[in-house]
PDB file of C-alpha atoms in Angstrom:
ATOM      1  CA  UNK A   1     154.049 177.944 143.184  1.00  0.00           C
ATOM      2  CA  UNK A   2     150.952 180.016 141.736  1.00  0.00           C
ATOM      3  CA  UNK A   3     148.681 179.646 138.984  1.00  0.00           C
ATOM      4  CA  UNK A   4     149.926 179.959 135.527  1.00  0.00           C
ATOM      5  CA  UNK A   5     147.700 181.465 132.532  1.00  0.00           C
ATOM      6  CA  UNK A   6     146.989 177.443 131.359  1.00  0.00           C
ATOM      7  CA  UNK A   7     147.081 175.534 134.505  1.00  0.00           C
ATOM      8  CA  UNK A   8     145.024 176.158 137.956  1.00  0.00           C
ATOM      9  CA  UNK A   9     146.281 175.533 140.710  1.00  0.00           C
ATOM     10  CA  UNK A  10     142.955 175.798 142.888  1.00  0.00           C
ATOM     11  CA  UNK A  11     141.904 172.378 142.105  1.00  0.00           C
ATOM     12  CA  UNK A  12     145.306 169.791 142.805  1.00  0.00           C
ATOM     13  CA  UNK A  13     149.118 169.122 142.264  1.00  0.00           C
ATOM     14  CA  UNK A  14     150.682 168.510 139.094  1.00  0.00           C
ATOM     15  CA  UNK A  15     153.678 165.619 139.482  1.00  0.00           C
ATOM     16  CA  UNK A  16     157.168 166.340 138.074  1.00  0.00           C
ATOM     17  CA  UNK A  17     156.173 163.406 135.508  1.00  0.00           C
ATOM     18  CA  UNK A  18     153.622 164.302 132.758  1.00  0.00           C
ATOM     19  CA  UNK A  19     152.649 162.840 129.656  1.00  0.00           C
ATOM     20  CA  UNK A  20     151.426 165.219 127.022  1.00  0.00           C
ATOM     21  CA  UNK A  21     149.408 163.991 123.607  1.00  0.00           C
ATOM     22  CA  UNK A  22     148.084 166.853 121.521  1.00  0.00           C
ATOM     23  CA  UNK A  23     144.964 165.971 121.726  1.00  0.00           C
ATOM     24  CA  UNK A  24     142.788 166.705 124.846  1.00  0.00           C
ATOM     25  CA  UNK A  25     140.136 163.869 123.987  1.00  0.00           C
ATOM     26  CA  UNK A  26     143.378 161.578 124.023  1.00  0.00           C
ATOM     27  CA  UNK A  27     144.489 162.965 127.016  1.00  0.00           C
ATOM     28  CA  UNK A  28     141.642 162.134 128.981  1.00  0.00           C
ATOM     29  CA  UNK A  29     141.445 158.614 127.141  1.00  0.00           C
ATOM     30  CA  UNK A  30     144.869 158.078 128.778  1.00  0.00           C
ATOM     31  CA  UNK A  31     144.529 159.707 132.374  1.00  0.00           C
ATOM     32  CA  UNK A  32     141.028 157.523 132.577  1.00  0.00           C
ATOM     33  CA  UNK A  33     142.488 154.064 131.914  1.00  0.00           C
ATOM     34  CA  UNK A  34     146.303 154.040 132.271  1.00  0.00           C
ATOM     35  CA  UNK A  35     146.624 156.506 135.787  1.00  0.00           C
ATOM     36  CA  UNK A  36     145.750 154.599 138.960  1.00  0.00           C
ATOM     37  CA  UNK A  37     143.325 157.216 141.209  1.00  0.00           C
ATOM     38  CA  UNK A  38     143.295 159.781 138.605  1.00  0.00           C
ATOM     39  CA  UNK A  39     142.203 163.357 139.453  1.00  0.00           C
ATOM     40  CA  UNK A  40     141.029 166.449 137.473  1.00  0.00           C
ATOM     41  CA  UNK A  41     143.762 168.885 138.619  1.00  0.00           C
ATOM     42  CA  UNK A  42     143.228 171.711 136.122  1.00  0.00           C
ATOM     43  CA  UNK A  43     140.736 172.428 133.046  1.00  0.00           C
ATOM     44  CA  UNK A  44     141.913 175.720 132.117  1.00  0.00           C
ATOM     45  CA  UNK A  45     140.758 176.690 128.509  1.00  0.00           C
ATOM     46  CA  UNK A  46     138.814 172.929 128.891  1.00  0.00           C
ATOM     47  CA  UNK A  47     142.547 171.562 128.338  1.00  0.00           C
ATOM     48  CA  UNK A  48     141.631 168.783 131.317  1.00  0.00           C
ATOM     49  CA  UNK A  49     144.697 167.900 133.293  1.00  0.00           C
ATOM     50  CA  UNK A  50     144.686 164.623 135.430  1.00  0.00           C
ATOM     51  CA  UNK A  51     147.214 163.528 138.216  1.00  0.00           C
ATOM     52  CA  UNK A  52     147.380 160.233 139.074  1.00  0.00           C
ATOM     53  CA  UNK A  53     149.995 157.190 140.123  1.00  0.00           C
ATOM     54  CA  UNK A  54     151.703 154.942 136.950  1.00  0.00           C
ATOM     55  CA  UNK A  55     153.682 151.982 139.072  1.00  0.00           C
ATOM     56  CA  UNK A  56     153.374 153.782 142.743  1.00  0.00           C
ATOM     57  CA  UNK A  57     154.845 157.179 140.656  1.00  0.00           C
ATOM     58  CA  UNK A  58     152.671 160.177 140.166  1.00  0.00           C
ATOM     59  CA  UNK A  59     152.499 161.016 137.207  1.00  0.00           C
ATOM     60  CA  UNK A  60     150.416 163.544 135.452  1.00  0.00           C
ATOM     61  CA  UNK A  61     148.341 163.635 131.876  1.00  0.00           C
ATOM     62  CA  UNK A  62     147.593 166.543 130.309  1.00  0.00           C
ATOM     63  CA  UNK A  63     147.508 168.151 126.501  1.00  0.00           C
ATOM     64  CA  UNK A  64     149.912 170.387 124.571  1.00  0.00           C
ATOM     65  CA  UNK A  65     147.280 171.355 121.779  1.00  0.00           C
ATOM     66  CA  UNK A  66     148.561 171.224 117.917  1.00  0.00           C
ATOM     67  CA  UNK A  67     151.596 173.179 116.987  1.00  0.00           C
ATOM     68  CA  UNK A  68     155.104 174.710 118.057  1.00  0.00           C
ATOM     69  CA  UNK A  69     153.490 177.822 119.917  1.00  0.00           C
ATOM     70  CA  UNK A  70     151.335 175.722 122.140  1.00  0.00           C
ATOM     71  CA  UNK A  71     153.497 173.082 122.843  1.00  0.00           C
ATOM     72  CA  UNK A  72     155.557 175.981 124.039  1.00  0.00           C
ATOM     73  CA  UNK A  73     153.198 177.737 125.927  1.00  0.00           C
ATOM     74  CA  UNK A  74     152.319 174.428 128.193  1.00  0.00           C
ATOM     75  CA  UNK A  75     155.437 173.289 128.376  1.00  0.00           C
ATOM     76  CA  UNK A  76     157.826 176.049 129.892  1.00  0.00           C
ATOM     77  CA  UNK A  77     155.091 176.962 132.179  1.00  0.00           C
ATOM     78  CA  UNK A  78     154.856 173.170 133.663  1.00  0.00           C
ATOM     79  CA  UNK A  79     159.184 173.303 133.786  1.00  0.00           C
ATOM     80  CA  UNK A  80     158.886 176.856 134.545  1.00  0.00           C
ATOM     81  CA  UNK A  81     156.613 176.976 137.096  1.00  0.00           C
ATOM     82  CA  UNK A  82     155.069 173.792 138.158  1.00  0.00           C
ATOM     83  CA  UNK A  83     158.428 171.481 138.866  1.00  0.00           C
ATOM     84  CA  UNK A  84     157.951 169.591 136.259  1.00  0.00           C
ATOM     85  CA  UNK A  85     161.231 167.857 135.435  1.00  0.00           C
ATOM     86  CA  UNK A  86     159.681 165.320 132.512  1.00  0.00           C
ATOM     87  CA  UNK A  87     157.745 165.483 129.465  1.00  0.00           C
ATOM     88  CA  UNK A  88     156.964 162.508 127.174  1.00  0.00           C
ATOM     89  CA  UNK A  89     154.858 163.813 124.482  1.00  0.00           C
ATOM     90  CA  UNK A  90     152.748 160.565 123.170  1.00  0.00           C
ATOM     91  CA  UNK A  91     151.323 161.868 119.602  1.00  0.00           C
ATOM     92  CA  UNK A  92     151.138 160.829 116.036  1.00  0.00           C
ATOM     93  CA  UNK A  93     152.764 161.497 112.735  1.00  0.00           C
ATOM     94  CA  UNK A  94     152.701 161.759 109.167  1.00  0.00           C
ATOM     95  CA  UNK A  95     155.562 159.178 107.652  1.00  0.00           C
ATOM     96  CA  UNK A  96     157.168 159.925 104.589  1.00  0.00           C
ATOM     97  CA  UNK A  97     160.439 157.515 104.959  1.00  0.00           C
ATOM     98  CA  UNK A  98     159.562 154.291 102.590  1.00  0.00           C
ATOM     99  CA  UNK A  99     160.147 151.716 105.214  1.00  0.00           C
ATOM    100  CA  UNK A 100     157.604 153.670 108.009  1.00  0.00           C
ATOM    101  CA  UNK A 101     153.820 152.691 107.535  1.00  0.00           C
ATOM    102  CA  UNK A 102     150.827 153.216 109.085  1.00  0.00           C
ATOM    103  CA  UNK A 103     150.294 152.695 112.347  1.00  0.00           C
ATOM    104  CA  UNK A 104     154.051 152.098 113.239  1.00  0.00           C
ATOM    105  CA  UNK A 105     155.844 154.091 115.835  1.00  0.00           C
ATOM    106  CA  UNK A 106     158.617 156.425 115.830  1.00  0.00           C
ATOM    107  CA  UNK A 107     160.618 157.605 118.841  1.00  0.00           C
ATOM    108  CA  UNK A 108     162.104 160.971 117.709  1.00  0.00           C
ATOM    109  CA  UNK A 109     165.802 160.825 118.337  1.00  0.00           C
ATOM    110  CA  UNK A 110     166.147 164.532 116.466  1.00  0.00           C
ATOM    111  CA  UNK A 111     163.516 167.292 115.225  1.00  0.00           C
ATOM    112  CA  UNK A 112     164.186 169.280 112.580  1.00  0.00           C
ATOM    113  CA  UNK A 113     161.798 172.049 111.985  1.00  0.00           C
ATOM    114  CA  UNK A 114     161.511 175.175 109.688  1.00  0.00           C
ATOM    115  CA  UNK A 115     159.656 176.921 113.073  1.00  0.00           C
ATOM    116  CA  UNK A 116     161.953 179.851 114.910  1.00  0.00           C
ATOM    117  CA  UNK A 117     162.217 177.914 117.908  1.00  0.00           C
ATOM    118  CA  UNK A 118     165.746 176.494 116.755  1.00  0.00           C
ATOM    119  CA  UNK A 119     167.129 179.819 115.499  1.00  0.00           C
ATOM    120  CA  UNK A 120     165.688 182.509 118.035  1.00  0.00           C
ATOM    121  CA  UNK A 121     167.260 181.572 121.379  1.00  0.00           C
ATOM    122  CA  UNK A 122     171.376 182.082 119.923  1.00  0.00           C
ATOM    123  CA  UNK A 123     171.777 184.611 116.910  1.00  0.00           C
ATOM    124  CA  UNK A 124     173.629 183.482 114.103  1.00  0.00           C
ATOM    125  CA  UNK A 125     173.267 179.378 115.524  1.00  0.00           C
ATOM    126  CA  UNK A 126     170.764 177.039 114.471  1.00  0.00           C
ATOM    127  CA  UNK A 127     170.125 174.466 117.216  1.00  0.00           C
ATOM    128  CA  UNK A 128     170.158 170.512 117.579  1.00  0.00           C
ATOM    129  CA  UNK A 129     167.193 170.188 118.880  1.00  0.00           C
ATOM    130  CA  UNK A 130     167.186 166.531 120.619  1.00  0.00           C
ATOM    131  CA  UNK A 131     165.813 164.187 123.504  1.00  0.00           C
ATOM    132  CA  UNK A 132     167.167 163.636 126.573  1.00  0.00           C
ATOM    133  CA  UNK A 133     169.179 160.698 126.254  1.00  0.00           C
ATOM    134  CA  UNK A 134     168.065 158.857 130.221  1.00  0.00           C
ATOM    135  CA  UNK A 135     164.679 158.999 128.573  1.00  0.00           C
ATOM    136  CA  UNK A 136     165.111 157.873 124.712  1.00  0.00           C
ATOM    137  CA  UNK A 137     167.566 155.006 126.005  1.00  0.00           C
ATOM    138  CA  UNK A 138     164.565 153.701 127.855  1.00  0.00           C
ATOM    139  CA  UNK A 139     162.051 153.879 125.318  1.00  0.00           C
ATOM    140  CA  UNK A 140     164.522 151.767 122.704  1.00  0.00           C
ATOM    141  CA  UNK A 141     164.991 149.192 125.885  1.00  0.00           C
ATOM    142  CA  UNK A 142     161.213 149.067 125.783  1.00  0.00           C
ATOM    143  CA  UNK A 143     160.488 148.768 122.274  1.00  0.00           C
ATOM    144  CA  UNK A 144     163.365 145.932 121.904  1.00  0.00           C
ATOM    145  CA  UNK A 145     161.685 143.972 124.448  1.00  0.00           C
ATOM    146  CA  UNK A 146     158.532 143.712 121.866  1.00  0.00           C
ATOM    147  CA  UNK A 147     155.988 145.346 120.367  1.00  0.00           C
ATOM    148  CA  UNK A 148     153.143 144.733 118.121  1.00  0.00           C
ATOM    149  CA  UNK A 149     154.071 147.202 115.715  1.00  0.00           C
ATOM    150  CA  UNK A 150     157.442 148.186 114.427  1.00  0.00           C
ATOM    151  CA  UNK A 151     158.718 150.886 115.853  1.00  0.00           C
ATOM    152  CA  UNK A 152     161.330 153.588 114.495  1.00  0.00           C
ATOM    153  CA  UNK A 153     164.154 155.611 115.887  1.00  0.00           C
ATOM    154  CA  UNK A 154     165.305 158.221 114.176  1.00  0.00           C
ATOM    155  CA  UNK A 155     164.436 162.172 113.011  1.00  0.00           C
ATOM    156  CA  UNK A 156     161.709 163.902 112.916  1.00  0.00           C
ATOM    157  CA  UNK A 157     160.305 167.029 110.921  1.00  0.00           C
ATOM    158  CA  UNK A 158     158.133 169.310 113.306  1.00  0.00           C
ATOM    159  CA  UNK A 159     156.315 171.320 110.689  1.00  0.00           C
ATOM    160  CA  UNK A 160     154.698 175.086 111.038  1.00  0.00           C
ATOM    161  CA  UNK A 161     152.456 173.920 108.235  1.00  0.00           C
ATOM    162  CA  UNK A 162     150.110 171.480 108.467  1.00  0.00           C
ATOM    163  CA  UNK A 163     149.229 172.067 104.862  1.00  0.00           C
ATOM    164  CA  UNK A 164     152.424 172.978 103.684  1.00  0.00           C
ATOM    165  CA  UNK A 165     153.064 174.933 100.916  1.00  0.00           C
ATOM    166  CA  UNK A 166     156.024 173.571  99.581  1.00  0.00           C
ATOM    167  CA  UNK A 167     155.823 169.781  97.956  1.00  0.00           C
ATOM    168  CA  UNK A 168     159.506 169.510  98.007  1.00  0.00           C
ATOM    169  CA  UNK A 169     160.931 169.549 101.415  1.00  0.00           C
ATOM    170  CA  UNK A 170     159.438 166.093 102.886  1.00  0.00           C
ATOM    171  CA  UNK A 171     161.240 164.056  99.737  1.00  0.00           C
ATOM    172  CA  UNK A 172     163.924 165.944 100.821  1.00  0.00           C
ATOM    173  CA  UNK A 173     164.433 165.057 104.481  1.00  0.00           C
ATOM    174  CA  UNK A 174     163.528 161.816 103.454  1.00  0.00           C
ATOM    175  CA  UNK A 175     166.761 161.093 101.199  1.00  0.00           C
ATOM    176  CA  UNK A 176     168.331 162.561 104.952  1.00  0.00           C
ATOM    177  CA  UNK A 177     166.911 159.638 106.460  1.00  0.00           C
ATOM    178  CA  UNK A 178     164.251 161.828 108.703  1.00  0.00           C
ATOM    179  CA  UNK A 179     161.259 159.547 109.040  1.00  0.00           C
ATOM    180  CA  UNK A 180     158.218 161.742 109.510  1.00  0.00           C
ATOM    181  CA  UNK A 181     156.376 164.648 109.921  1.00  0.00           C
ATOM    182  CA  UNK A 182     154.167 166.197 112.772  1.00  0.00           C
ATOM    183  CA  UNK A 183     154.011 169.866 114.774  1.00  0.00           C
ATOM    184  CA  UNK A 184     155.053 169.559 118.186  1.00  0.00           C
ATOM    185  CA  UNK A 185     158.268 167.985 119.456  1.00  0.00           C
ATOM    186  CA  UNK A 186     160.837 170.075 118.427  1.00  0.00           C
ATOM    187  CA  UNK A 187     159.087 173.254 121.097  1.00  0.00           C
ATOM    188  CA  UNK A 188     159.535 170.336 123.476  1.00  0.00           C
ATOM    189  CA  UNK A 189     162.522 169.735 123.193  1.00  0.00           C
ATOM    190  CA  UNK A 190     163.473 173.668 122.796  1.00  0.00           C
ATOM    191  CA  UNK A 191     161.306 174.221 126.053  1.00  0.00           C
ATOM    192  CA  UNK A 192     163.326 171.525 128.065  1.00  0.00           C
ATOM    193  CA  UNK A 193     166.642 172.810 126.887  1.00  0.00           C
ATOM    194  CA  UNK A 194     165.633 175.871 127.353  1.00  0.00           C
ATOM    195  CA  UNK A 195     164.482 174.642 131.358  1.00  0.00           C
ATOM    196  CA  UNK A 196     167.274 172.162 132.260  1.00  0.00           C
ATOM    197  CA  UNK A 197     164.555 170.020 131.891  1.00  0.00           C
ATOM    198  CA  UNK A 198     164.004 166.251 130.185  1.00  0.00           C
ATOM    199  CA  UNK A 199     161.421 165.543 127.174  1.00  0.00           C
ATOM    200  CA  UNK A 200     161.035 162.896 124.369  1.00  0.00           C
ATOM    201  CA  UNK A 201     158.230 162.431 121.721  1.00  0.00           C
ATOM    202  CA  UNK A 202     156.833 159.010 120.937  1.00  0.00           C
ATOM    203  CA  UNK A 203     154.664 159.078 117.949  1.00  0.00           C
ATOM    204  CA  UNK A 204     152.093 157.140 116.419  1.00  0.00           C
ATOM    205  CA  UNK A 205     152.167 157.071 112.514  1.00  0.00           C
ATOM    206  CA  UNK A 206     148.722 158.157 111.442  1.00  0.00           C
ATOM    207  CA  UNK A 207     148.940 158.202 107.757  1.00  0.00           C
ATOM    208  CA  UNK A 208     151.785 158.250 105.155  1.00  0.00           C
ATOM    209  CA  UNK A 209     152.863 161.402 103.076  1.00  0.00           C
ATOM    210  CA  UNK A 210     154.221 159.782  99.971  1.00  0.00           C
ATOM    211  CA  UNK A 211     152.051 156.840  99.307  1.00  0.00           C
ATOM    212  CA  UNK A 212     148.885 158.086 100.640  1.00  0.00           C
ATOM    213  CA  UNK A 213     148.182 154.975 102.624  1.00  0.00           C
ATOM    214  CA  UNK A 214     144.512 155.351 104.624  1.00  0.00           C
ATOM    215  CA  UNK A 215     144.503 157.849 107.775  1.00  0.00           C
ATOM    216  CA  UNK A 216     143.622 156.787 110.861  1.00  0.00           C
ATOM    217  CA  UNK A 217     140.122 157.898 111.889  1.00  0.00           C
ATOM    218  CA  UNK A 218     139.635 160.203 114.683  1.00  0.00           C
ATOM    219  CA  UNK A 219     138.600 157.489 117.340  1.00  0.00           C
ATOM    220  CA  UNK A 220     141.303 155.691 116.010  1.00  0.00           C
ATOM    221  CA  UNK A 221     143.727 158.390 116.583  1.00  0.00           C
ATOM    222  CA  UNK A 222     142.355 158.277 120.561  1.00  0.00           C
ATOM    223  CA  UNK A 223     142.524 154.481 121.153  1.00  0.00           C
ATOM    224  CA  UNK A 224     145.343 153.164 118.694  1.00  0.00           C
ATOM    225  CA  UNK A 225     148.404 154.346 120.294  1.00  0.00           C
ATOM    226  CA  UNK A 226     148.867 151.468 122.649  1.00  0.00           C
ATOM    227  CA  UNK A 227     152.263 150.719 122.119  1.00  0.00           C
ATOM    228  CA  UNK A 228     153.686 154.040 121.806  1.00  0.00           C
ATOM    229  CA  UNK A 229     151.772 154.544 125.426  1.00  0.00           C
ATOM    230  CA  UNK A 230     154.092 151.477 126.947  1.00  0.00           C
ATOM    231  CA  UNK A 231     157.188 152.791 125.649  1.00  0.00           C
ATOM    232  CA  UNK A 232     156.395 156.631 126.463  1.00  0.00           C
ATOM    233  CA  UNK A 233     155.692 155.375 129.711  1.00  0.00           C
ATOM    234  CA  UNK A 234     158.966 153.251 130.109  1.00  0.00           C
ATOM    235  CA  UNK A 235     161.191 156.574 129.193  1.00  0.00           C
ATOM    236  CA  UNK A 236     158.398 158.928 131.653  1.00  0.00           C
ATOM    237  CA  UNK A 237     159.371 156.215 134.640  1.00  0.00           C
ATOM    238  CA  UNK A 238     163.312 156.078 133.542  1.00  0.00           C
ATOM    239  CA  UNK A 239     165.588 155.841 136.899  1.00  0.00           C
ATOM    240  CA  UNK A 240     162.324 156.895 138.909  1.00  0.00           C
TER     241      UNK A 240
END
C-alpha cells in the first residue's frame, strides 16, 4: 500500500488498531505514555502518527483534527488504504442531558448529526449512524468493572457548528434522551460503514451546554481523559 495525501508511508507501518483523539497534542500525550516502543510513523501536515504495542497488540495513535470533514478525510484513507480494520476515537464533549456533568464519560451508542454524511451516501434515506457492536459491548464491560467517573451510554449529537446558530436544537435532543454534543463521531462511524470497517467514540465531557458548568482547560483537555483511555482501549483490543 502507498502513501495517502495525510499519512507517509516512508517513515513506518500503521497497525490495523488505531486510536484517534482530535487533538494532535493529545495524540502524542497518549502514543508517549500508554504505547509500549512507540514510533513516529507519519507527521504529514504535523498530524504526528505513532505505532506502538498496547498488551503485545500494535496498535497505532494518531489525530482526526476537529470536525465531520476531517474525521472523514483520515479515516477512509486509514480503512481505505492502510488496513486499518479499527478506530476508537477517544475525544471530549459538550453535555447537555441533566444527569451528564463535567468530566464524566459518554460512550456514543448513536450519532445524530445535522452534517450530510447521513443523507449523501442513499438518496431519499437518512442513515443510523452507529458503533460497531464487538467494540461498544467491550467498552460497557469495561466501564462496569469501575471507573472513577460515571460514565454514559447513550446518543450523541455530532454538530457542523461549533457555535451553532440555532439555541433550540440541543434542548431538543435532550428531551430525546441524546446526551451530548461534539463534531466528529458520526464521519466515523459513516467512514467505517462506509469501509466494512469497526469504530466507536469514547468521549470525555468537557463542559456542560445547559448549565454552563466550568470548561476544562486546555492541559486539562490533554491529561484528563484517563478513564475514557481504559475503556477506548478495552473496545480497540476487543477479541484481539
Amino acid at each position: 500500500m502507498s502513501s495517502t495525501p495525510h499519512f507517509s508511508r516512508e517513515i513506518g507501518e500503521i497497525a490495523p488498531l488505531v486510536l484517534m483523539p482530535g487533538d494532535p497534542r493529545r495524540a502524542e500525550h497518549i502514543a508517549r505514555n500508554r504505547l509500549d516502543g512507540a514510533q513516529l510513523v507519519s507527521d504529514v501536515r504535523g498530524i504526528g502518527t505513532w505505532t506502538g504495542t498496547l498488551d503485545g497488540v500494535p496498535v497505532t495513535v494518531t489525530a482526526s483534527g476537529m470536525g465531520v470533514p476531517s474525521m472523514s478525510i483520515y479515516a477512509t484513507e486509514l480503512f481505505s488504504r492502510h488496513g486499518v480494520r479499527r478506530i476508537c476515537r477517544v475525544g471530549t464533549c459538550g453535555a447537555f442531558s441533566p444527569r451528564v456533568h463535567v468530566r464524566d464519560v459518554v460512550i456514543a451508542s448513536a450519532a445524530h448529526t445535522d452534517s450530510s454524511v447521513a443523507t449523501v451516501a442513499v438518496p431519499g434515506v437518512t442513515l443510523s449512524l452507529a458503533p460497531t457492536f464487538d467494540m461498544l459491548a467491550a467498552a460497557v464491560a469495561q466501564a462496569r468493572r469501575g471507573s472513577d467517573r460515571a460514565v454514559h451510554v447513550g446518543s450523541v449529537f455530532t454538530s457542523d457548528y461549533f457555535y451553532h446558530p440555532r439555541t433550540d436544537i440541543t434542548p431538543e435532543l435532550s428531551k430525546l434522551g441524546t446526551l451530548a454534543v461534539e463534531m466528529e463521531a458520526a464521519g466515523l462511524y459513516a467512514a467505517a460503514a462506509r469501509n466494512n470497517a469497526e469504530a466507536l467514540a469514547v468521549l470525555t465531557v468537557s463542559d456542560h451546554i445547559l448549565d454552563h458548568s466550568a470548561d476544562l482547560t486546555a492541559t486539562e483537555r490533554e491529561t484528563m481523559f484517563e478513564d475514557a483511555l481504559e475503556i477506548a482501549v478495552a473496545a480497540l483490543l476487543a477479541r484481539e
